[in-house]
PDB file of C-alpha atoms in Angstrom:
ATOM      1  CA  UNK A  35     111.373  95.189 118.348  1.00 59.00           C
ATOM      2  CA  UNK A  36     109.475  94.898 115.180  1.00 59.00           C
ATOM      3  CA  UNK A  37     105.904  94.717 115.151  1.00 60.00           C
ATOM      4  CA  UNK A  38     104.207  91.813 113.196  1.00 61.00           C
ATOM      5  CA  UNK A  39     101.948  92.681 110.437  1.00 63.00           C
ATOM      6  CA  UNK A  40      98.909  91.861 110.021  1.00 65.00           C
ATOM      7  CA  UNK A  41      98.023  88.852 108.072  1.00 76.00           C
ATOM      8  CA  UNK A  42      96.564  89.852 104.339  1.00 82.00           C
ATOM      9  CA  UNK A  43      92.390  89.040 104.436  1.00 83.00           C
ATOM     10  CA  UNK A  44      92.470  88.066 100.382  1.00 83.00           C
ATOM     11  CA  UNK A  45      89.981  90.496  98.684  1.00 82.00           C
ATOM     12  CA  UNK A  46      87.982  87.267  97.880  1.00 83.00           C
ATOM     13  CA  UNK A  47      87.087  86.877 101.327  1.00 85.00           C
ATOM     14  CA  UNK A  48      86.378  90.076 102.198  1.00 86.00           C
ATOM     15  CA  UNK A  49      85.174  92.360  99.237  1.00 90.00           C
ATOM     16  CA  UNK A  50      84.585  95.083 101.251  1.00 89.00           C
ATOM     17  CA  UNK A  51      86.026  97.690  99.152  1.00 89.00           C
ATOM     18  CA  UNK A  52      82.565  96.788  96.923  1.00 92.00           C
ATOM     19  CA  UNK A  53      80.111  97.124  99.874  1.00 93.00           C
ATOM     20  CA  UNK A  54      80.203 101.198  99.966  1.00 92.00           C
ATOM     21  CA  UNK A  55      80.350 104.130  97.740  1.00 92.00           C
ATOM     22  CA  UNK A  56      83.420 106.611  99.523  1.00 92.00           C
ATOM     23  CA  UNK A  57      82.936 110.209  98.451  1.00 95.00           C
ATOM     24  CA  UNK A  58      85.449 112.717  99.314  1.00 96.00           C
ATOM     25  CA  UNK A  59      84.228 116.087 101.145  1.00 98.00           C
ATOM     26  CA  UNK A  60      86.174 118.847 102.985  1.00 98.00           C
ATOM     27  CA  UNK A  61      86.835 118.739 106.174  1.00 98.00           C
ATOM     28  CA  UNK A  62      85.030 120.355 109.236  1.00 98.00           C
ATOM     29  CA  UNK A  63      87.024 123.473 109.180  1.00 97.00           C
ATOM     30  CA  UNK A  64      84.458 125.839 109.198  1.00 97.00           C
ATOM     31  CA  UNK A  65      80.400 125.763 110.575  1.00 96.00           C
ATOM     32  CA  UNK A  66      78.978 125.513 106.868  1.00 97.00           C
ATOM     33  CA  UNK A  67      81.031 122.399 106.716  1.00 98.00           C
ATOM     34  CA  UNK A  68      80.947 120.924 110.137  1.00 97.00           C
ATOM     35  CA  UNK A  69      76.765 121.011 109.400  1.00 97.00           C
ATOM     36  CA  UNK A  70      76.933 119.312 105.826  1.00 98.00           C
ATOM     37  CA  UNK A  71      78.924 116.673 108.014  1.00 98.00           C
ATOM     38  CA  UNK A  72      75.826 116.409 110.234  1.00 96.00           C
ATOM     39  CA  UNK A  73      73.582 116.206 107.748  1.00 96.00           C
ATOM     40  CA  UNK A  74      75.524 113.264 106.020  1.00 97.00           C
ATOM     41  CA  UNK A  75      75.235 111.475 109.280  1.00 97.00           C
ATOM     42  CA  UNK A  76      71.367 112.055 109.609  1.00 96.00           C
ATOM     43  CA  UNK A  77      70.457 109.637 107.412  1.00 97.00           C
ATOM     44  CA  UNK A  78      70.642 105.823 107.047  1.00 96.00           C
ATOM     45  CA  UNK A  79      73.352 103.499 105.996  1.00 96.00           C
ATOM     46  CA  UNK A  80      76.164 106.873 105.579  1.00 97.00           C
ATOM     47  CA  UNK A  81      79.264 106.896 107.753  1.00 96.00           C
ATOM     48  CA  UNK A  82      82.269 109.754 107.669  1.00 97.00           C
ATOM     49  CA  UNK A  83      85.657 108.610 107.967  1.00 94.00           C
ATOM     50  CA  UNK A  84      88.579 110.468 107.707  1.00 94.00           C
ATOM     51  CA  UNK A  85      92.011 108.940 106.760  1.00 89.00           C
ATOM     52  CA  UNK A  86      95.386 108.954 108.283  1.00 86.00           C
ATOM     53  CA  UNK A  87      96.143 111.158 105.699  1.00 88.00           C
ATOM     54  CA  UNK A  88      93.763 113.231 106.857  1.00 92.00           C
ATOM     55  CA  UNK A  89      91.296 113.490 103.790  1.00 94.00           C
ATOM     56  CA  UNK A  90      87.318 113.245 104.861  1.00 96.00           C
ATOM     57  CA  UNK A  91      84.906 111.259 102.861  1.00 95.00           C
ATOM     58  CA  UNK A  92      81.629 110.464 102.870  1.00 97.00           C
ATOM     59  CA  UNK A  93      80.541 106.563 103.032  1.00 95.00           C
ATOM     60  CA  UNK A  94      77.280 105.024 101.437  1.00 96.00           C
ATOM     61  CA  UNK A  95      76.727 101.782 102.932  1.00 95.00           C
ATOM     62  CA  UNK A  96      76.098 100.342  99.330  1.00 95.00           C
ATOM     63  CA  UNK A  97      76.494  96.785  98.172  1.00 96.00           C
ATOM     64  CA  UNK A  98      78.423  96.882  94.166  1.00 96.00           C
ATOM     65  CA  UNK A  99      75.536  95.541  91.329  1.00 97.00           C
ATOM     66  CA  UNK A 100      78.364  93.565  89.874  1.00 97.00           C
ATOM     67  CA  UNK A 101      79.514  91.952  93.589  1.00 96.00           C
ATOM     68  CA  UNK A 102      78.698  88.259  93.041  1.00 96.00           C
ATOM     69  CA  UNK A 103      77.278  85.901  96.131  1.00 94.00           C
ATOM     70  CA  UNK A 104      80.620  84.142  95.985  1.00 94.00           C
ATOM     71  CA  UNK A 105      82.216  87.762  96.600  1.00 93.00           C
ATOM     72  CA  UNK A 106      83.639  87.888  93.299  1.00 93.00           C
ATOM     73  CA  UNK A 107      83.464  90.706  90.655  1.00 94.00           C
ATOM     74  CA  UNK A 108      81.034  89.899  87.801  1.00 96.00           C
ATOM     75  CA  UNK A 109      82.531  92.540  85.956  1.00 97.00           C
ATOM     76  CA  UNK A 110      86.139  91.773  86.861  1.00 94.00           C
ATOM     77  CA  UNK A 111      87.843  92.028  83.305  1.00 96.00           C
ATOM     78  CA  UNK A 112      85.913  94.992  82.460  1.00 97.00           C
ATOM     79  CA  UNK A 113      86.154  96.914  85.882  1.00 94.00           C
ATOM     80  CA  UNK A 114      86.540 100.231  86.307  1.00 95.00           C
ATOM     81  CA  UNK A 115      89.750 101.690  87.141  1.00 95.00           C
ATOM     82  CA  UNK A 116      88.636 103.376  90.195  1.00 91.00           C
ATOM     83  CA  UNK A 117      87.973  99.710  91.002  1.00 91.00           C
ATOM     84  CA  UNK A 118      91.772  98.525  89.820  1.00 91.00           C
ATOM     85  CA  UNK A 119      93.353 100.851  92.366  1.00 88.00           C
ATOM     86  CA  UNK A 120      91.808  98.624  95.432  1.00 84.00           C
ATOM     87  CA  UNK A 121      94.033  95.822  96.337  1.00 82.00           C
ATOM     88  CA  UNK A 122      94.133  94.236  99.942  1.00 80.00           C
ATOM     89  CA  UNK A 123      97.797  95.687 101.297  1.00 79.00           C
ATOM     90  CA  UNK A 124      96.514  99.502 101.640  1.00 75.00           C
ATOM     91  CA  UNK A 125      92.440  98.220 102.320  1.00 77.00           C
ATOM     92  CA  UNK A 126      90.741  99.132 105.877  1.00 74.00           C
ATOM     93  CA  UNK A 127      90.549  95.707 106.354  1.00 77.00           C
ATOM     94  CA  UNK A 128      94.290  94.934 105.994  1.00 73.00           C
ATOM     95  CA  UNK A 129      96.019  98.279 107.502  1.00 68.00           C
ATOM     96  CA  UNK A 130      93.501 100.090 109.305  1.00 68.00           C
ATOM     97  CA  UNK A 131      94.967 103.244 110.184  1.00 72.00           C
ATOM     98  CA  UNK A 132      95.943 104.024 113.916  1.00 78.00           C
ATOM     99  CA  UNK A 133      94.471 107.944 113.634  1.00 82.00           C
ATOM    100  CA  UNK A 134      91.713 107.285 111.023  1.00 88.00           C
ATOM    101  CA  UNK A 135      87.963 107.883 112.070  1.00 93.00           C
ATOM    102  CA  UNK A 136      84.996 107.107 111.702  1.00 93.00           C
ATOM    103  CA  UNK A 137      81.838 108.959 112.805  1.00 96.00           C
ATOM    104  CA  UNK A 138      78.560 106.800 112.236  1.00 96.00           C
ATOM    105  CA  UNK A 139      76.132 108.842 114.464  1.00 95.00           C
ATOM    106  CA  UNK A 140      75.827 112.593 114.615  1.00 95.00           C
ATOM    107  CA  UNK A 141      76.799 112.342 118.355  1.00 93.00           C
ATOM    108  CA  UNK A 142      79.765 110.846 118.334  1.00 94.00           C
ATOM    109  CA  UNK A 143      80.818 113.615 115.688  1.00 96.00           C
ATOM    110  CA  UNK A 144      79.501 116.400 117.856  1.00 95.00           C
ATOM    111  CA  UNK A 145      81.671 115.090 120.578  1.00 93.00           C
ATOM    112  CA  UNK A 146      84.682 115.073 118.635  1.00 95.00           C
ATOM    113  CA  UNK A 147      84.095 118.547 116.802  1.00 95.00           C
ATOM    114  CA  UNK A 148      83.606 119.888 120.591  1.00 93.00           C
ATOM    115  CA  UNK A 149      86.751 118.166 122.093  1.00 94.00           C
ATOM    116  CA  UNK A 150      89.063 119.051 118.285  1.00 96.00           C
ATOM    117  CA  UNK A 151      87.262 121.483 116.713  1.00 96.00           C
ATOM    118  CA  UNK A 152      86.155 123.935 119.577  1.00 95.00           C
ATOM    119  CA  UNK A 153      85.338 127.575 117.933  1.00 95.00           C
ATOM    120  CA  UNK A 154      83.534 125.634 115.149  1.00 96.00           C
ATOM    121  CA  UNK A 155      81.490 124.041 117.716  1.00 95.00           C
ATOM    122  CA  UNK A 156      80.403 126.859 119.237  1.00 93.00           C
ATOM    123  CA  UNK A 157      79.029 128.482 116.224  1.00 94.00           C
ATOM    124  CA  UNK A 158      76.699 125.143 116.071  1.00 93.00           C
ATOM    125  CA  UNK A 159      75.874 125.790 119.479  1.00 89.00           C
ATOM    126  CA  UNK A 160      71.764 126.578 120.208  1.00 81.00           C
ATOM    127  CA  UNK A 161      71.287 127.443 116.548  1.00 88.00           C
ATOM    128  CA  UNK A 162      72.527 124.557 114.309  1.00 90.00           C
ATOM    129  CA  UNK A 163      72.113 121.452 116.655  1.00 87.00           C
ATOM    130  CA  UNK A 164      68.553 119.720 117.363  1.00 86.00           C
ATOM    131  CA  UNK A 165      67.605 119.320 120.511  1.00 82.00           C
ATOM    132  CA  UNK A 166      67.945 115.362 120.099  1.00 83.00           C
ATOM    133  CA  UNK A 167      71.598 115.943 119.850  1.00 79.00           C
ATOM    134  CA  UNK A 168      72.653 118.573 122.345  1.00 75.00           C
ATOM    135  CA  UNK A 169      75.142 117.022 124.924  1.00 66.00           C
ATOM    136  CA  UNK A 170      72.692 116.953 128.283  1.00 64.00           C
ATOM    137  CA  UNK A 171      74.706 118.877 129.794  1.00 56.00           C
ATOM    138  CA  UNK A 172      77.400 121.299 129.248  1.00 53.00           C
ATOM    139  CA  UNK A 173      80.407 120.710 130.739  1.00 53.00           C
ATOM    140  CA  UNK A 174      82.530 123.824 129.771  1.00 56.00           C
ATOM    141  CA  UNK A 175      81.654 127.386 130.281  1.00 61.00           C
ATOM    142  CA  UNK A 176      82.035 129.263 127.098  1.00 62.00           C
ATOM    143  CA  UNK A 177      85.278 131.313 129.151  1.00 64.00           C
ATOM    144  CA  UNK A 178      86.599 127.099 129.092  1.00 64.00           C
ATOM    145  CA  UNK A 179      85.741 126.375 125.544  1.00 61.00           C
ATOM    146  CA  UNK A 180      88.078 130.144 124.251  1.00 66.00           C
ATOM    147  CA  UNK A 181      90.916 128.739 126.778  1.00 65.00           C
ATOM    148  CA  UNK A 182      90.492 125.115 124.994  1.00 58.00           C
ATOM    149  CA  UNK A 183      89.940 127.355 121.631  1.00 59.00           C
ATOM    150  CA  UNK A 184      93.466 129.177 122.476  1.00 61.00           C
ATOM    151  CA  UNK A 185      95.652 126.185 123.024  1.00 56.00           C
ATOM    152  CA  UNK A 186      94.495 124.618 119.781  1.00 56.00           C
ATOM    153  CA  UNK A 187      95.537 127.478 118.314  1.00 59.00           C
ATOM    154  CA  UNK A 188      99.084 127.138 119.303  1.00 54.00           C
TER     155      UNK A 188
END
């Protein structure tokens, strides 16, 4: 059995492709980069998502200058091309991806780094997390987090 697809939301009822600035950054591979992740996420109106692809970016919550009340481009003719290569069949909107995430609190990333990402998690652990964001309590020993460290390995 097939699927159905998703009905197309027309850009002009959407236009969310001009309501944030994407950035892309590396991923969390490593504690240097897990923390710049972290402090994306500690401030206001900035989200992390990472595509099915893969590929992390970082997300200003930022509405387009040229984004008319009628959610129309003001601009349209003259648009940049970074703008051209949006179109509503690939969009978030339209086709969100099944294993694409998005992190919009530094908790909810820490959970996922600890659960994915377990060695670089540890590193974080007591020396680059603030108190206000420590899990309340720890529910592996750091014999459990290796074992978990181990099978991710293989």
């Amino acid at each position: 059995l097939r699927q159905a697809q998703p009905a197309l939301v027309p850009c002009t009822e959407c236009a969310r492709c001009c309501q944030y600035l994407g950035v892309g950054i590396n991923a969390p591979t490593t504690p240097r980069l897990a923390t710049d992740v972290l402090w994306y996420l500690y401030h206001e109106q900035v989200s992390i998502y990472r595509d099915e692809q893969g590929e992390w970016s970082v997300m200003f919550e930022t509405r387009c200058r040229n984004l008319r009340g009628d959610l129309l481009c003001g601009v349209y003719e003259a648009r940049p091309h970074i703008c051209r290569g949006f179109d509503n069949t690939t969009c978030d909107v339209t086709a969100p991806g099944e294993r694409a995430l998005t992190f919009g609190e530094p908790a909810e990333f820490l959970e996922w780094l600890r659960a994915k990402r377990p060695r670089v998690y540890a590193k974080l652990e007591g020396r680059f997390i603030p108190e206000r964001w420590q899990p309340a309590a720890k529910t592996h020993t750091a014999r459990a987090r290796r074992a978990v460290a181990r099978k991710a390995r293989i």
